Tab-separated table of N, CA and C in Angstrom:
chain	number	residue	atom	x	y	z
S	1	MET	N	0.612	-1.375	0.106
S	1	MET	CA	0.021	-0.201	-0.124
S	1	MET	C	0.907	1.237	0.093
S	2	LEU	N	0.951	2.171	-0.815
S	2	LEU	CA	1.282	3.298	-0.662
S	2	LEU	C	1.254	4.288	0.484
S	3	ARG	N	2.040	4.454	0.770
S	3	ARG	CA	2.290	5.656	1.979
S	3	ARG	C	0.881	6.673	1.981
S	4	GLU	N	0.895	7.675	0.841
S	4	GLU	CA	-0.053	8.454	1.385
S	4	GLU	C	-1.743	7.529	1.123
S	5	ALA	N	-1.389	6.610	0.684
S	5	ALA	CA	-2.961	5.541	0.915
S	5	ALA	C	-3.257	5.009	2.207
S	6	LYS	N	-2.015	4.632	2.637
S	6	LYS	CA	-2.535	4.324	3.848
S	6	LYS	C	-2.587	5.182	5.607
S	7	ALA	N	-2.012	6.326	4.936
S	7	ALA	CA	-2.399	7.102	6.090
S	7	ALA	C	-3.796	8.149	5.479
S	8	ALA	N	-4.184	8.020	4.577
S	8	ALA	CA	-5.722	8.254	4.123
S	8	ALA	C	-6.631	7.107	4.545
S	9	LYS	N	-6.240	5.694	4.588
S	9	LYS	CA	-7.034	4.824	5.716
S	9	LYS	C	-7.004	5.163	6.903
S	10	LEU	N	-6.042	5.299	7.283
S	10	LEU	CA	-5.747	5.543	8.939
S	10	LEU	C	-6.546	6.508	9.425
S	11	ILE	N	-6.779	7.482	8.815
S	11	ILE	CA	-7.648	8.677	8.781
S	11	ILE	C	-9.309	8.733	8.719
S	12	GLU	N	-9.157	7.762	7.641
S	12	GLU	CA	-10.590	7.036	7.536
S	12	GLU	C	-11.088	6.383	8.720
S	13	TRP	N	-10.201	5.522	9.045
S	13	TRP	CA	-10.585	4.928	10.365
S	13	TRP	C	-10.928	5.608	11.745
S	14	PHE	N	-9.839	6.472	11.771
S	14	PHE	CA	-9.887	7.894	12.904
S	14	PHE	C	-11.343	8.272	12.853
S	15	CYS	N	-11.460	8.576	12.175
S	15	CYS	CA	-13.123	9.558	11.845
S	15	CYS	C	-14.275	8.366	12.200
S	16	LYS	N	-14.300	7.284	11.586
S	16	LYS	CA	-14.971	5.805	12.085
S	16	LYS	C	-15.063	5.664	13.969
S	17	ALA	N	-14.009	5.942	14.143
S	17	ALA	CA	-13.454	5.772	15.211
S	17	ALA	C	-14.154	6.666	16.513
S	18	ALA	N	-14.305	8.048	15.394
S	18	ALA	CA	-14.464	9.287	16.365
S	18	ALA	C	-15.858	9.251	16.729
S	19	ILE	N	-16.839	9.155	15.520
S	19	ILE	CA	-17.820	9.338	15.517
S	19	ILE	C	-18.381	7.672	16.497
S	20	ARG	N	-17.987	6.870	16.468
S	20	ARG	CA	-18.231	5.581	17.372
S	20	ARG	C	-18.606	5.953	18.989
S	21	HIS	N	-17.238	6.545	18.922
S	21	HIS	CA	-16.757	6.669	20.188
S	21	HIS	C	-17.934	7.792	21.027
S	22	ALA	N	-18.291	9.122	19.791
S	22	ALA	CA	-19.336	9.938	20.529
S	22	ALA	C	-20.519	9.406	20.757
S	23	GLU	N	-20.860	8.426	19.900
S	23	GLU	CA	-22.085	7.911	19.992
S	23	GLU	C	-22.233	7.025	21.124
S	24	ALA	N	-21.344	6.223	21.667
S	24	ALA	CA	-21.398	5.422	22.864
S	24	ALA	C	-21.081	6.310	24.300
S	25	MET	N	-20.311	7.773	24.115
S	25	MET	CA	-20.591	8.203	24.917
S	25	MET	C	-22.245	8.865	25.342
S	26	GLU	N	-22.840	9.389	24.085
S	26	GLU	CA	-24.194	9.546	24.138
S	26	GLU	C	-25.257	8.570	24.864
S	27	ASN	N	-24.436	7.218	24.656
S	27	ASN	CA	-25.508	6.595	25.324
S	27	ASN	C	-25.166	5.580	26.111
S	28	LEU	N	-24.333	6.031	26.804
S	28	LEU	CA	-23.596	5.811	27.904
S	28	LEU	C	-22.808	4.329	28.141
S	29	GLN	N	-21.956	4.089	26.792
S	29	GLN	CA	-21.836	2.558	26.833
S	29	GLN	C	-20.161	2.710	26.970
S	30	GLU	N	-19.708	2.694	28.320
S	30	GLU	CA	-18.643	2.900	28.657
S	30	GLU	C	-17.629	1.883	28.495
S	31	GLU	N	-17.778	0.561	28.026
S	31	GLU	CA	-16.715	-0.165	27.184
S	31	GLU	C	-16.734	0.320	26.104
S	32	VAL	N	-17.778	0.116	25.353
S	32	VAL	CA	-17.914	0.871	23.979
S	32	VAL	C	-16.623	1.721	23.759
S	33	SER	N	-17.306	3.177	24.650
S	33	SER	CA	-16.220	4.359	24.536
S	33	SER	C	-14.703	3.770	24.743
S	34	ALA	N	-14.408	3.332	25.757
S	34	ALA	CA	-13.004	2.796	26.332
S	34	ALA	C	-12.476	2.141	24.841
S	35	ALA	N	-13.002	1.529	24.619
S	35	ALA	CA	-12.438	0.616	22.987
S	35	ALA	C	-12.463	1.454	21.846
S	36	GLN	N	-13.285	2.507	21.569
S	36	GLN	CA	-12.905	3.454	20.739
S	36	GLN	C	-11.717	4.290	20.880
S	37	VAL	N	-11.440	4.673	22.286
S	37	VAL	CA	-10.086	5.318	22.574
S	37	VAL	C	-9.135	4.658	22.638
S	38	GLU	N	-8.813	3.386	22.753
S	38	GLU	CA	-8.166	2.787	22.585
S	38	GLU	C	-7.749	2.435	20.606
S	39	ASP	N	-8.738	2.479	19.728
S	39	ASP	CA	-8.687	2.577	18.483
S	39	ASP	C	-8.423	3.817	18.016
S	40	LEU	N	-8.786	4.944	18.566
S	40	LEU	CA	-7.817	6.236	18.293
S	40	LEU	C	-6.477	6.358	18.853
S	41	ASP	N	-6.374	6.300	19.929
S	41	ASP	CA	-4.762	6.019	20.035
S	41	ASP	C	-4.082	5.278	18.900
S	42	ARG	N	-4.373	4.082	18.600
S	42	ARG	CA	-3.620	3.467	17.824
S	42	ARG	C	-3.674	3.586	16.549
S	43	PHE	N	-5.029	4.725	15.723
S	43	PHE	CA	-4.853	4.975	14.596
S	43	PHE	C	-4.114	6.095	14.726
S	44	TYR	N	-4.279	7.315	15.650
S	44	TYR	CA	-3.195	8.324	15.898
S	44	TYR	C	-1.918	8.239	15.718
S	45	ALA	N	-1.297	7.256	16.649
S	45	ALA	CA	0.092	7.054	16.763
S	45	ALA	C	0.792	6.525	15.174
S	46	ALA	N	0.075	5.603	14.551
S	46	ALA	CA	0.350	5.400	13.223
S	46	ALA	C	0.135	6.669	12.311
S	47	VAL	N	-1.137	7.611	12.423
S	47	VAL	CA	-0.583	8.497	11.149
S	47	VAL	C	0.439	9.433	11.498
S	48	LEU	N	1.006	9.804	12.678
S	48	LEU	CA	2.067	10.190	13.364
S	48	LEU	C	3.452	9.197	12.530
S	49	ARG	N	3.241	7.799	12.402
S	49	ARG	CA	4.718	7.231	12.040
S	49	ARG	C	4.669	7.287	11.120
S	50	GLU	N	3.549	7.613	9.843
S	50	GLU	CA	3.291	7.574	8.652
S	50	GLU	C	3.901	9.238	8.070
S	51	GLY	N	4.139	10.135	9.084
S	51	GLY	CA	4.277	11.146	8.693
S	51	GLY	C	3.241	12.154	7.965
S	52	ALA	N	2.134	11.759	8.569
S	52	ALA	CA	1.071	12.254	7.820
S	52	ALA	C	-0.486	13.452	8.835
S	53	LEU	N	0.749	14.220	9.594
S	53	LEU	CA	0.404	15.044	10.617
S	53	LEU	C	-0.315	16.542	9.704
S	54	ASP	N	0.144	16.817	8.432
S	54	ASP	CA	-0.361	17.666	7.993
S	54	ASP	C	-1.458	17.434	7.184
S	55	LEU	N	-2.280	16.077	7.023
S	55	LEU	CA	-3.271	15.370	6.277
S	55	LEU	C	-4.102	14.925	7.254
S	56	PHE	N	-3.679	14.542	8.494
S	56	PHE	CA	-4.565	14.555	9.565
S	56	PHE	C	-5.190	16.192	10.324
S	57	LEU	N	-4.585	16.842	10.007
S	57	LEU	CA	-4.702	18.462	10.994
S	57	LEU	C	-6.202	18.841	9.735
S	58	THR	N	-6.291	18.271	8.675
S	58	THR	CA	-7.522	19.021	7.791
S	58	THR	C	-9.097	18.313	8.691
S	59	LEU	N	-8.981	17.699	9.556
S	59	LEU	CA	-10.147	16.577	10.287
S	59	LEU	C	-10.231	18.004	11.207
S	60	LEU	N	-9.298	19.088	11.457
S	60	LEU	CA	-9.890	20.129	12.416
S	60	LEU	C	-10.818	20.980	11.596
S	61	ASP	N	-11.038	20.912	10.375
S	61	ASP	CA	-12.086	21.402	9.630
S	61	ASP	C	-13.175	20.604	9.074
S	62	ASN	N	-13.291	19.586	9.783
S	62	ASN	CA	-14.283	18.719	9.065
S	62	ASN	C	-15.861	18.919	9.725
S	63	GLU	N	-16.716	18.938	8.812
S	63	GLU	CA	-18.120	19.208	9.118
S	63	GLU	C	-18.623	18.644	10.521
S	64	ASP	N	-18.174	17.158	10.589
S	64	ASP	CA	-18.959	16.392	11.721
S	64	ASP	C	-17.853	17.294	12.989
S	65	VAL	N	-18.990	18.146	13.737
S	65	VAL	CA	-18.062	18.182	14.847
S	65	VAL	C	-17.729	17.115	15.552
S	66	ARG	N	-17.918	15.697	16.028
S	66	ARG	CA	-17.640	14.789	16.861
S	66	ARG	C	-15.919	14.323	16.011
S	67	VAL	N	-16.110	14.406	14.796
S	67	VAL	CA	-14.529	14.587	14.140
S	67	VAL	C	-13.442	15.454	14.285
S	68	ALA	N	-14.134	16.749	14.192
S	68	ALA	CA	-13.100	18.185	14.274
S	68	ALA	C	-13.065	18.182	15.661
S	69	GLY	N	-13.714	17.431	16.700
S	69	GLY	CA	-13.167	17.823	18.035
S	69	GLY	C	-12.499	16.919	18.535
S	70	MET	N	-12.664	15.435	18.289
S	70	MET	CA	-11.333	14.316	18.584
S	70	MET	C	-10.444	14.875	18.007
S	71	ALA	N	-9.949	15.231	16.843
S	71	ALA	CA	-9.025	15.612	16.054
S	71	ALA	C	-8.129	16.252	16.927
S	72	ALA	N	-8.809	17.518	17.274
S	72	ALA	CA	-8.530	18.983	18.059
S	72	ALA	C	-7.722	18.237	19.042
S	73	VAL	N	-8.485	17.347	19.668
S	73	VAL	CA	-8.099	16.708	21.137
S	73	VAL	C	-6.328	15.970	21.042
S	74	TYR	N	-6.687	15.333	20.072
S	74	TYR	CA	-5.585	13.854	19.545
S	74	TYR	C	-4.283	14.932	19.124
S	75	ALA	N	-4.427	15.665	18.270
S	75	ALA	CA	-3.221	17.090	17.680
S	75	ALA	C	-3.143	18.198	18.421
S	76	MET	N	-3.644	18.195	20.006
S	76	MET	CA	-3.317	18.924	20.528
S	76	MET	C	-1.433	19.625	20.905
S	77	ARG	N	-1.195	18.583	21.193
S	77	ARG	CA	-0.109	18.982	21.631
S	77	ARG	C	1.224	19.002	20.115
S	78	GLU	N	0.580	18.900	18.897
S	78	GLU	CA	1.360	19.093	18.201
S	78	GLU	C	0.872	20.276	17.186
S	79	GLU	N	-0.313	21.005	17.651
S	79	GLU	CA	-0.801	22.096	16.797
S	79	GLU	C	-1.585	22.755	17.999
S	80	PRO	N	-0.808	23.181	19.134
S	80	PRO	CA	-2.103	23.748	20.296
S	80	PRO	C	-3.024	24.493	19.730
S	81	ASP	N	-2.434	26.001	18.857
S	81	ASP	CA	-2.795	26.934	18.813
S	81	ASP	C	-4.484	26.634	17.612
S	82	ARG	N	-3.853	25.879	16.472
S	82	ARG	CA	-5.307	25.393	15.682
S	82	ARG	C	-6.255	24.570	16.382
S	83	CYS	N	-5.799	23.899	17.510
S	83	CYS	CA	-6.402	22.927	18.342
S	83	CYS	C	-7.261	23.591	19.322
S	84	ARG	N	-6.816	24.281	20.179
S	84	ARG	CA	-7.425	25.134	21.013
S	84	ARG	C	-8.569	26.079	20.181
S	85	GLU	N	-8.284	26.519	19.203
S	85	GLU	CA	-9.015	27.343	18.401
S	85	GLU	C	-10.203	26.141	17.901
S	86	VAL	N	-10.332	25.042	17.649
S	86	VAL	CA	-11.638	24.164	17.420
S	86	VAL	C	-12.004	23.983	18.453
S	87	LEU	N	-11.490	23.779	19.740
S	87	LEU	CA	-12.007	23.260	20.999
S	87	LEU	C	-12.845	24.905	21.871
S	88	VAL	N	-12.484	25.942	21.365
S	88	VAL	CA	-12.887	27.216	22.084
S	88	VAL	C	-14.559	27.226	21.149
S	89	ARG	N	-14.394	26.839	19.520
S	89	ARG	CA	-15.810	26.868	18.673
S	89	ARG	C	-16.502	25.918	19.146
S	90	LEU	N	-16.312	24.722	19.438
S	90	LEU	CA	-16.930	23.777	19.624
S	90	LEU	C	-17.602	23.629	20.997
S	91	SER	N	-16.824	24.628	22.297
S	91	SER	CA	-17.285	24.570	23.565
S	91	SER	C	-18.691	25.528	23.637
S	92	ALA	N	-18.905	26.389	22.429
S	92	ALA	CA	-20.089	26.844	22.625
S	92	ALA	C	-21.492	26.091	22.107
S	93	LEU	N	-21.218	24.686	21.651
S	93	LEU	CA	-22.548	24.468	21.345
S	93	LEU	C	-23.101	23.784	22.307
S	94	PRO	N	-24.096	23.280	22.297
S	94	PRO	CA	-24.870	22.401	23.202
S	94	PRO	C	-24.724	21.184	23.234
S	95	GLY	N	-25.080	20.356	24.747
S	95	GLY	CA	-24.930	19.313	24.849
S	95	GLY	C	-23.256	18.846	24.805
S	96	LEU	N	-23.637	17.424	24.672
S	96	LEU	CA	-21.871	16.526	25.308
S	96	LEU	C	-20.688	17.061	24.649
S	97	THR	N	-21.207	17.512	23.272
S	97	THR	CA	-20.166	18.053	22.161
S	97	THR	C	-19.269	19.352	23.066
S	98	GLY	N	-20.273	20.166	22.754
S	98	GLY	CA	-19.770	21.297	24.184
S	98	GLY	C	-19.119	21.048	25.223
S	99	PHE	N	-20.086	20.493	26.333
S	99	PHE	CA	-19.235	19.837	27.664
S	99	PHE	C	-18.126	19.519	27.425
S	100	ARG	N	-17.899	18.373	26.642
S	100	ARG	CA	-16.088	17.623	25.614
S	100	ARG	C	-15.497	18.860	25.600
S	101	ALA	N	-15.533	19.609	24.694
S	101	ALA	CA	-14.589	20.577	24.289
S	101	ALA	C	-14.277	21.579	25.613
S	102	GLN	N	-14.874	21.962	26.188
S	102	GLN	CA	-14.984	22.832	27.416
S	102	GLN	C	-14.227	21.759	28.509
S	103	ALA	N	-14.538	20.715	28.266
S	103	ALA	CA	-12.958	20.379	29.559
S	103	ALA	C	-12.296	19.682	28.989
S	104	ALA	N	-11.884	19.424	27.763
S	104	ALA	CA	-10.505	19.596	26.965
S	104	ALA	C	-10.107	20.604	27.312
S	105	LEU	N	-10.437	22.034	27.198
S	105	LEU	CA	-9.930	23.413	27.476
S	105	LEU	C	-9.208	23.202	28.656
S	106	GLU	N	-10.409	23.000	29.368
S	106	GLU	CA	-10.216	23.146	30.985
S	106	GLU	C	-8.759	22.504	31.274
S	107	ARG	N	-8.604	21.467	30.640
S	107	ARG	CA	-7.799	20.280	31.140
S	107	ARG	C	-6.295	21.031	30.541
S	108	TRP	N	-6.357	21.347	29.771
S	108	TRP	CA	-5.265	22.167	28.651
S	108	TRP	C	-4.827	23.014	29.061
S	109	GLU	N	-5.444	23.820	29.730
S	109	GLU	CA	-5.041	25.128	30.340
S	109	GLU	C	-4.592	25.462	31.840
S	110	SER	N	-5.244	23.922	32.704
S	110	SER	CA	-4.949	23.697	33.527
S	110	SER	C	-3.319	23.256	33.634
S	111	GLY	N	-2.674	22.716	32.728
S	111	GLY	CA	-1.364	21.781	32.841
S	111	GLY	C	-1.855	20.501	33.181
S	112	ASP	N	-3.308	19.963	33.285
S	112	ASP	CA	-3.524	18.423	33.325
S	112	ASP	C	-3.431	17.331	32.075
S	113	TRP	N	-3.362	17.877	30.895
S	113	TRP	CA	-3.493	17.737	29.809
S	113	TRP	C	-2.661	16.223	29.699
S	114	ASN	N	-1.008	15.973	30.579
S	114	ASN	CA	-0.611	14.646	30.432
S	114	ASN	C	-0.776	13.582	31.538
S	115	LYS	N	-1.843	14.256	32.489
S	115	LYS	CA	-2.552	13.043	33.673
S	115	LYS	C	-3.371	12.501	33.403
């Protein structure tokens, strides 16, 4: 598989896992949610190994706020200014999306991100 095609596939899988994670959170399915986090961790690490961060960062502009928010959370260390902008925008949304974005911002600003 070509490197670009592999990176694109990893990013596609990340998007699907981000959506499944958000749905599991909404439905209070903790085990499903935790499994999706493991997948998200694995896909993001693979994207970085493939040197595809620039391609991954296009997800920050994804029309699906679940994908954009999760991409912002994962890329926060590599691109904090852009990711913070996304999270600030999403924190104004109602419901779980806004709440989770606000919680992520608070963790970042308090220095608890790595804990």
